[in-house]
Each structure stands twice: as structure tokens, then as C-alpha cells.
XYZ file of N, CA and C in Angstrom:
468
model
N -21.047 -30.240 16.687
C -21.825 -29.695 15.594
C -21.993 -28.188 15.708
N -22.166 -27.687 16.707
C -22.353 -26.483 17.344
C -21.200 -25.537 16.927
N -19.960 -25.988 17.092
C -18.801 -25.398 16.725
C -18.323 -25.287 15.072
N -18.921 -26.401 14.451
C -18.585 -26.174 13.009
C -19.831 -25.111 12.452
N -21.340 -24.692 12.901
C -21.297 -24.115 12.673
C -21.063 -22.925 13.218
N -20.586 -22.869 13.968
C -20.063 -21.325 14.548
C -18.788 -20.481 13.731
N -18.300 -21.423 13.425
C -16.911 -21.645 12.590
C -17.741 -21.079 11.180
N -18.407 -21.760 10.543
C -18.924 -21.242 9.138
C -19.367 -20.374 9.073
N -20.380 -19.627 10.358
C -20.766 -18.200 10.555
C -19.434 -17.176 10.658
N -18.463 -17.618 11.418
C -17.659 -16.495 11.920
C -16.761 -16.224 9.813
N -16.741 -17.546 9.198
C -15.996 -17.454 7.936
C -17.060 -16.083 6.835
N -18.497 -16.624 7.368
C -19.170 -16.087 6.129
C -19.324 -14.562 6.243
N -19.412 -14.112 8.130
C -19.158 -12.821 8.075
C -17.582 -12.145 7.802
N -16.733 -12.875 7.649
C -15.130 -12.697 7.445
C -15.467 -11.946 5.927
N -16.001 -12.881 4.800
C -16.156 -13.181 3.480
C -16.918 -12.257 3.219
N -17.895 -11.603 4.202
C -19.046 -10.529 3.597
C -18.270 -9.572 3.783
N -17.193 -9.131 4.835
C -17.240 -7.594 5.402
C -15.635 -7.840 4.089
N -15.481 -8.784 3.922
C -14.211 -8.264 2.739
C -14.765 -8.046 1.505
N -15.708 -8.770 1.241
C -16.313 -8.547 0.074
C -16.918 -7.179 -0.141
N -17.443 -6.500 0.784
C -18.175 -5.246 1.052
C -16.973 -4.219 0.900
N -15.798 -4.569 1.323
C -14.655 -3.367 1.515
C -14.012 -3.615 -0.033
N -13.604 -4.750 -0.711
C -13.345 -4.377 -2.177
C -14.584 -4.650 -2.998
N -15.500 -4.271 -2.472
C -16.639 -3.929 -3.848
C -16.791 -1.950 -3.330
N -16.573 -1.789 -2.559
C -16.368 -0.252 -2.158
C -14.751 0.182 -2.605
N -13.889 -0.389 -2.580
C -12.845 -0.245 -3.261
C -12.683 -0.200 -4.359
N -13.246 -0.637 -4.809
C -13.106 -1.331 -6.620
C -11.536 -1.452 -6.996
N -11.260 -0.812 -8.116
C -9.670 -1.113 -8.448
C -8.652 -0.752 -7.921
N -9.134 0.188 -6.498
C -8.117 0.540 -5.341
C -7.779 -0.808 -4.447
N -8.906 -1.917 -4.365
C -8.922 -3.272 -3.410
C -6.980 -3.004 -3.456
N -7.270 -4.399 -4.894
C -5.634 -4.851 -4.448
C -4.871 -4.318 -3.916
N -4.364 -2.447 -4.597
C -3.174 -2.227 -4.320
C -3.123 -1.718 -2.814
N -4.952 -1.692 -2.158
C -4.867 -1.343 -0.724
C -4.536 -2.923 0.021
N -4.627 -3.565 -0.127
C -4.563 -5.115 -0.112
C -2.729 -5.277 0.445
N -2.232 -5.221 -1.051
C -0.974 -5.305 -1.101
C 0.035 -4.345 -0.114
N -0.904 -3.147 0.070
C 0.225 -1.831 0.427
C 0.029 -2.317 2.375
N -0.998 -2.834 2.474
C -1.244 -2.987 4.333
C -0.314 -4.552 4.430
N -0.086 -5.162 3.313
C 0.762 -6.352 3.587
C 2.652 -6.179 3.619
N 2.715 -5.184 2.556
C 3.924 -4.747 2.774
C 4.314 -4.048 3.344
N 3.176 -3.327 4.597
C 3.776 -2.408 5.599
C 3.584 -3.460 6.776
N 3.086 -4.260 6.992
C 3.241 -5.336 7.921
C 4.768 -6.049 7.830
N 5.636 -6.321 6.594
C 6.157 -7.193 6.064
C 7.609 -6.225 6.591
N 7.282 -4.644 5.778
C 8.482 -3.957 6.144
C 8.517 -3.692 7.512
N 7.729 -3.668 8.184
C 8.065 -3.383 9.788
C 8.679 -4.771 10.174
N 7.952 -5.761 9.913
C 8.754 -6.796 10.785
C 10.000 -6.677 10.225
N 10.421 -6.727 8.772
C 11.890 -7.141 8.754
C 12.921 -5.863 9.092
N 11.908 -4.672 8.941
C 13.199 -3.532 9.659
C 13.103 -3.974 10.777
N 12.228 -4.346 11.705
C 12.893 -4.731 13.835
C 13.859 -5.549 12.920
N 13.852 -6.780 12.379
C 14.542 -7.662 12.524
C 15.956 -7.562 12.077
N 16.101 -7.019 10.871
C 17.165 -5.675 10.147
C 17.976 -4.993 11.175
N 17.491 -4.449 12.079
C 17.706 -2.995 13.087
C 18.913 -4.056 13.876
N 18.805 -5.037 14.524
C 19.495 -5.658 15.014
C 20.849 -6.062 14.142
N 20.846 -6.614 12.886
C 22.370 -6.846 12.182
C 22.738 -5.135 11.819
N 22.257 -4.223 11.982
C 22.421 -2.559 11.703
C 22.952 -1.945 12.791
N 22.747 -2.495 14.066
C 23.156 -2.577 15.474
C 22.731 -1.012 16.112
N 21.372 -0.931 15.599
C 20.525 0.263 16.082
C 19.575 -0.611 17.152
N 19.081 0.584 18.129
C 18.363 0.318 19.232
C 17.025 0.123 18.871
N 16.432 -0.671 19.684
C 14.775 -0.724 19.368
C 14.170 -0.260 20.555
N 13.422 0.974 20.259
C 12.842 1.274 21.420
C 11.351 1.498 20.954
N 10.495 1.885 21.906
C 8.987 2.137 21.825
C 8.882 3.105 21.055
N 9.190 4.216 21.150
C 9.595 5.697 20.387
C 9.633 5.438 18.783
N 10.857 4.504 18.706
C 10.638 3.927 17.375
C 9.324 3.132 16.365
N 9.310 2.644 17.553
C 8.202 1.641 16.798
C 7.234 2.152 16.666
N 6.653 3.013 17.537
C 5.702 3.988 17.355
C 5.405 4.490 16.475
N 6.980 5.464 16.223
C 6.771 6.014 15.003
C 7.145 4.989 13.660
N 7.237 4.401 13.947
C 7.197 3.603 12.257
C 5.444 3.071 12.108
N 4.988 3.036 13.230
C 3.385 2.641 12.763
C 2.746 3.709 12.630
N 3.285 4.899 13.045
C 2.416 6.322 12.645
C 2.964 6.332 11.238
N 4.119 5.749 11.068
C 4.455 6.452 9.498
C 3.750 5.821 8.432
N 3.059 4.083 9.035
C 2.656 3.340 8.168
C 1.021 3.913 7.691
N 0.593 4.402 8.976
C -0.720 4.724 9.013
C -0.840 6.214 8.127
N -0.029 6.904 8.562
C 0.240 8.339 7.400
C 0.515 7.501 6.305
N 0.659 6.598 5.367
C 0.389 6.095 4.320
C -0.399 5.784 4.154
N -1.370 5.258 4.345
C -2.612 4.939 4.182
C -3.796 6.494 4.019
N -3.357 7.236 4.957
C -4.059 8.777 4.615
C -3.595 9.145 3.262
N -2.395 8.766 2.761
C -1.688 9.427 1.685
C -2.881 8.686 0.672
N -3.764 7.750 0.701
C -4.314 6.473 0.065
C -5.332 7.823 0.277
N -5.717 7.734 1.209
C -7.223 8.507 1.505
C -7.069 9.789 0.667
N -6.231 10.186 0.776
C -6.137 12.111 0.170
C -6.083 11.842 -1.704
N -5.410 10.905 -2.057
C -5.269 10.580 -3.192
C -6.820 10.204 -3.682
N -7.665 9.199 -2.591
C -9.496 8.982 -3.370
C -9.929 10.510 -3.078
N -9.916 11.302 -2.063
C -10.299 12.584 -2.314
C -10.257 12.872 -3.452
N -8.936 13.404 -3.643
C -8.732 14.360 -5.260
C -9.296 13.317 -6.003
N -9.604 12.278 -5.948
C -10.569 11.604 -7.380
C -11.689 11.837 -7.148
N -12.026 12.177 -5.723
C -13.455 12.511 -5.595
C -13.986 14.179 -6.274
N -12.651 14.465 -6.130
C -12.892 16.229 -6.574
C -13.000 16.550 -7.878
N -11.975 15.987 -8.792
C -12.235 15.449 -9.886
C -13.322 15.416 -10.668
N -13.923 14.234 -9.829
C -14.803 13.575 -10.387
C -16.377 14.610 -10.276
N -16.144 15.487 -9.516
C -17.332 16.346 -9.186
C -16.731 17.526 -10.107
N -15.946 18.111 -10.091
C -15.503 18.793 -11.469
C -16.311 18.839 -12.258
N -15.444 17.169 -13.038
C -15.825 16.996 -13.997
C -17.240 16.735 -14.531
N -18.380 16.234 -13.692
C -19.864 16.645 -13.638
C -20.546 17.955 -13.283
N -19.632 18.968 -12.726
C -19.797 20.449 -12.585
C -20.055 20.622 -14.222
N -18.922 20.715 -14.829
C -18.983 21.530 -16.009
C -19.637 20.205 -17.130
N -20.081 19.437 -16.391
C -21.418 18.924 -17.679
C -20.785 17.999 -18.322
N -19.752 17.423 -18.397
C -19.161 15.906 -18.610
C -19.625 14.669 -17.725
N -19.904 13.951 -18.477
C -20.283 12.689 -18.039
C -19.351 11.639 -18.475
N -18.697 11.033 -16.800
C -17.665 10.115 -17.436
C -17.215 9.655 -16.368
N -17.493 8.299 -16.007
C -16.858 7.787 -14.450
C -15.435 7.707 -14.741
N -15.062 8.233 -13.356
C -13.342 8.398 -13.218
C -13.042 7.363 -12.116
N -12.719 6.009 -12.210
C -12.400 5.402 -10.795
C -11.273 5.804 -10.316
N -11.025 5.252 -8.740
C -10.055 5.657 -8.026
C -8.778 5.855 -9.065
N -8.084 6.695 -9.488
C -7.104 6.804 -10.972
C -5.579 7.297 -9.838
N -5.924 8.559 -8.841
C -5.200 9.040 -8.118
C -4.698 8.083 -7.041
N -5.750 7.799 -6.265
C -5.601 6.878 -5.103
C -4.964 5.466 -5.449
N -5.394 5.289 -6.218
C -4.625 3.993 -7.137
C -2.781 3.731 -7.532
N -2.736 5.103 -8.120
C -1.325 5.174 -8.313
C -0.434 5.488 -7.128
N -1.193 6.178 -6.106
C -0.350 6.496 -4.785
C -0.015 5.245 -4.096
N -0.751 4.250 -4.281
C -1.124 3.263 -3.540
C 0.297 2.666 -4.388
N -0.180 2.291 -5.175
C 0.809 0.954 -6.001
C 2.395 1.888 -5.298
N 2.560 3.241 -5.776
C 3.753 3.912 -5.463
C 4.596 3.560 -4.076
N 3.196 3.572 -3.362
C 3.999 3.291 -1.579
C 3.855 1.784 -1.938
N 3.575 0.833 -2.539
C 3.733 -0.354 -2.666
C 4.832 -0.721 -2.988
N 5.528 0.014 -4.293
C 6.600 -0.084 -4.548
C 7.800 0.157 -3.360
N 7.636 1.732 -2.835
C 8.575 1.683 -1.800
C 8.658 0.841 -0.417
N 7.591 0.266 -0.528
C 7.559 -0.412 0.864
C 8.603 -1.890 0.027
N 8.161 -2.244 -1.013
C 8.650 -3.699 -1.745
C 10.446 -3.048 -1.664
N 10.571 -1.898 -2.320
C 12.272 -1.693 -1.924
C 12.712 -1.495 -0.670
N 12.079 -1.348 0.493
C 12.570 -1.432 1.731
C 12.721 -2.446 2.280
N 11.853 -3.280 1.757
C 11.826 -5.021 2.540
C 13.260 -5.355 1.953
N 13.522 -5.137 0.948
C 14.475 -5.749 0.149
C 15.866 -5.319 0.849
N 15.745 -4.155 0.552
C 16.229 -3.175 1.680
C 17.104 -3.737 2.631
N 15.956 -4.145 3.487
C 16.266 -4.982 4.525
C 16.120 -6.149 5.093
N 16.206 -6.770 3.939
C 16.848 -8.201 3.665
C 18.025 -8.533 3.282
N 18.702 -7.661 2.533
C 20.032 -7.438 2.122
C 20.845 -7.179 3.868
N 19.915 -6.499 4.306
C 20.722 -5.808 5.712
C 21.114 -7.184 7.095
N 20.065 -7.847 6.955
C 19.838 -9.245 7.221
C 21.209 -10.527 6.327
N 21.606 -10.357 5.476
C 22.176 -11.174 5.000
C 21.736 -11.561 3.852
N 20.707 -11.600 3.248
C 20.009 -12.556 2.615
C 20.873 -12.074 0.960
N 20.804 -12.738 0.350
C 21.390 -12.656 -0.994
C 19.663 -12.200 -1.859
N 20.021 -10.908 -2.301
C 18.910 -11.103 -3.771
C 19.398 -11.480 -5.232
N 18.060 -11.796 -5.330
C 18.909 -12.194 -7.400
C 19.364 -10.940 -8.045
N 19.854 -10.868 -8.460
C 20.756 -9.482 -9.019
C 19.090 -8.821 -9.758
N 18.318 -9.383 -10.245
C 17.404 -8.623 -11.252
C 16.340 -7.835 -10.313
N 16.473 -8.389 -8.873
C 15.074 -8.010 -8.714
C 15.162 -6.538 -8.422
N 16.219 -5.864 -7.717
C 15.413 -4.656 -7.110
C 15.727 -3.440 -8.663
N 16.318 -4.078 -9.788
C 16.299 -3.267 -10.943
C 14.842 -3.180 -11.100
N 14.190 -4.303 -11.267
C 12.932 -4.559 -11.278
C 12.545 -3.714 -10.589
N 12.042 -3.365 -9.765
C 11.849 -3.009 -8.554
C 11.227 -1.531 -9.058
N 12.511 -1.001 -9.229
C 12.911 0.179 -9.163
C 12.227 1.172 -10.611
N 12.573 0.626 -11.311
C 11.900 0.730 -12.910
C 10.451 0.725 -12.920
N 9.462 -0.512 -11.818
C 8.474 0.119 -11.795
C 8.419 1.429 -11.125
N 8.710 1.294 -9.860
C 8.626 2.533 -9.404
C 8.910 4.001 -10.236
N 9.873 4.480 -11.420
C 9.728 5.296 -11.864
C 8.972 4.849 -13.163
N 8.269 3.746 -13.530
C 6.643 3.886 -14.577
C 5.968 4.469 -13.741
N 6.015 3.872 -12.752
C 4.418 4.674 -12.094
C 4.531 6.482 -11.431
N 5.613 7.015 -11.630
C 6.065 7.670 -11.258
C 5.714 8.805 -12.622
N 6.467 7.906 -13.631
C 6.178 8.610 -14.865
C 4.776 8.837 -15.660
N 3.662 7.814 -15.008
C 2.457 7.736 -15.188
C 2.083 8.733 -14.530
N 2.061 9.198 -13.166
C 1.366 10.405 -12.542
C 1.709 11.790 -12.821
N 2.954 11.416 -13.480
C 3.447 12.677 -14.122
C 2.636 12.954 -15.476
N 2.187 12.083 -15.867
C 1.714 12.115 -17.335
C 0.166 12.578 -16.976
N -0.400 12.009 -16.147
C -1.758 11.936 -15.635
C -1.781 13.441 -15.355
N -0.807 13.623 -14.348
C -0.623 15.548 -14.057
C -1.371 16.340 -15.138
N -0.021 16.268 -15.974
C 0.402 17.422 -17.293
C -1.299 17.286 -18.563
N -1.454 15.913 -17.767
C -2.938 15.790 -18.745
C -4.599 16.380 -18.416
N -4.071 16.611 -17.026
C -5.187 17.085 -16.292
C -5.645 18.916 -16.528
């Protein structure tokens, strides 16, 4: 008895501290969600990749591919900045108008995208057959959202 509830405590603080991080996220959650799953996803399948590529795996490497993952995630952070700057701006000069994460958001989905074409990437490198549509797919978002921050820019 002791253990089930220990078990329901350890779930409900699981459930609070996520709930607490996308209600502080707001519409950044998912694509921070998605972007820490596909840098988990692309590291494993580049080690696994690296081998039919017949490159070495060393510490050096791996290292730096988790510094590179983690410098994405700052790229996440610098992107809610400038919405934070923004957003103080834009209450400087006497507008009233919540701006949610708009920057951090699109950076996010962006490295989402490239992380989703690297897996693919290197799955192809692996053997694996893709369906001919997907990485068109793929790719097309990547320059909407591309073309969205450009638009967002020139509008700012």
C-alpha cells in the first residue's frame, strides 16, 4: 500500500512541475516539447548513422553534438528575450497589447524543423527507405516558417 502511494505522489509531483513549466511556457510549451525530443531523437540516430557513414565516434564528438544541442535551446532563450524586449518597447511608448512568445516560438518550431530533416537525414544514411513526400514536406515547412520571420521582420 505504501508503494502505490509513493508511486501516486512521485506521478502528481511529475504532473505539477510539467504543468508549471507549460503554463510558464504558454505557446512556446509544445514547440519546446517537440524541439528537446528531436534533439534526443537526432543524436541517437546520428551515433547510429555515423557507423553505416564509417566515421569515428569519439567523446570529442559527442560532446560537441550535446553542446550544439544545448546552444539550441539558448537560441530558444535569446529568441523569448527579444519578445521580452519587444514587449517592453512596446509598453514604453504607451501601447497596450500582449505579445506572446511570437520570436521564441518561431525559432523553436525552425530548429524543430531542422532537427526533423536531420533525423531523416539520417535514416536515409541508415538504410531506411522514406516515402518520397515526406522530406518535400519537410522542407516547405521549413521555408513557411522561414518566410514567416521574414515577414514578422519587415513588419516590425
Amino acid at each position: 500500500m505504501t508503494r502505490v502511494k509513493h508511486v501516486d505522489k512521485g506521478q502528481a509531483w511529475v504532473t505539477i512541475a510539467l504543468s508549471a513549466v507549460m503554463d510558464f511556457l504558454g505557446i512556446l510549451a509544445i514547440p519546446v516539447f517537440l524541439m528537446v525530443g528531436c534533439n534526443i531523437i537526432d543524436y541517437i540516430t546520428g551515433l547510429i548513422a555515423s557507423k553505416y557513414r564509417q566515421e569515428q565516434i569519439n567523446s570529442y564528438k559527442g560532446m560537441r553534438g550535446i553542446i550544439k544541442k544545448v546552444c539550441m535551446w539558448l537560441l530558444v532563450v535569446v529568441g523569448a528575450m527579444v519578445d521580452v524586449l519587444i514587449r517592453y518597447a512596446a509598453e514604453t511608448m504607451g501601447l497596450n497589447f500582449q505579445i506572446p512568445f511570437i520570436v521564441a516560438t518561431l525559432v523553436a518550431v525552425w530548429i524543430v524543423v531542422n532537427e526533423i530533416i536531420s533525423i531523416l537525414e539520417n535514416l536515409v544514411d541508415i538504410g531506411i527507405d522514406l516515402p518520397p513526400f515526406l522530406m518535400p514536406i519537410v522542407k516547405r515547412i521549413k521555408r513557411e516558417v522561414e518566410e514567416v520571420g521574414e515577414n514578422k521582420e519587415k513588419g516590425l
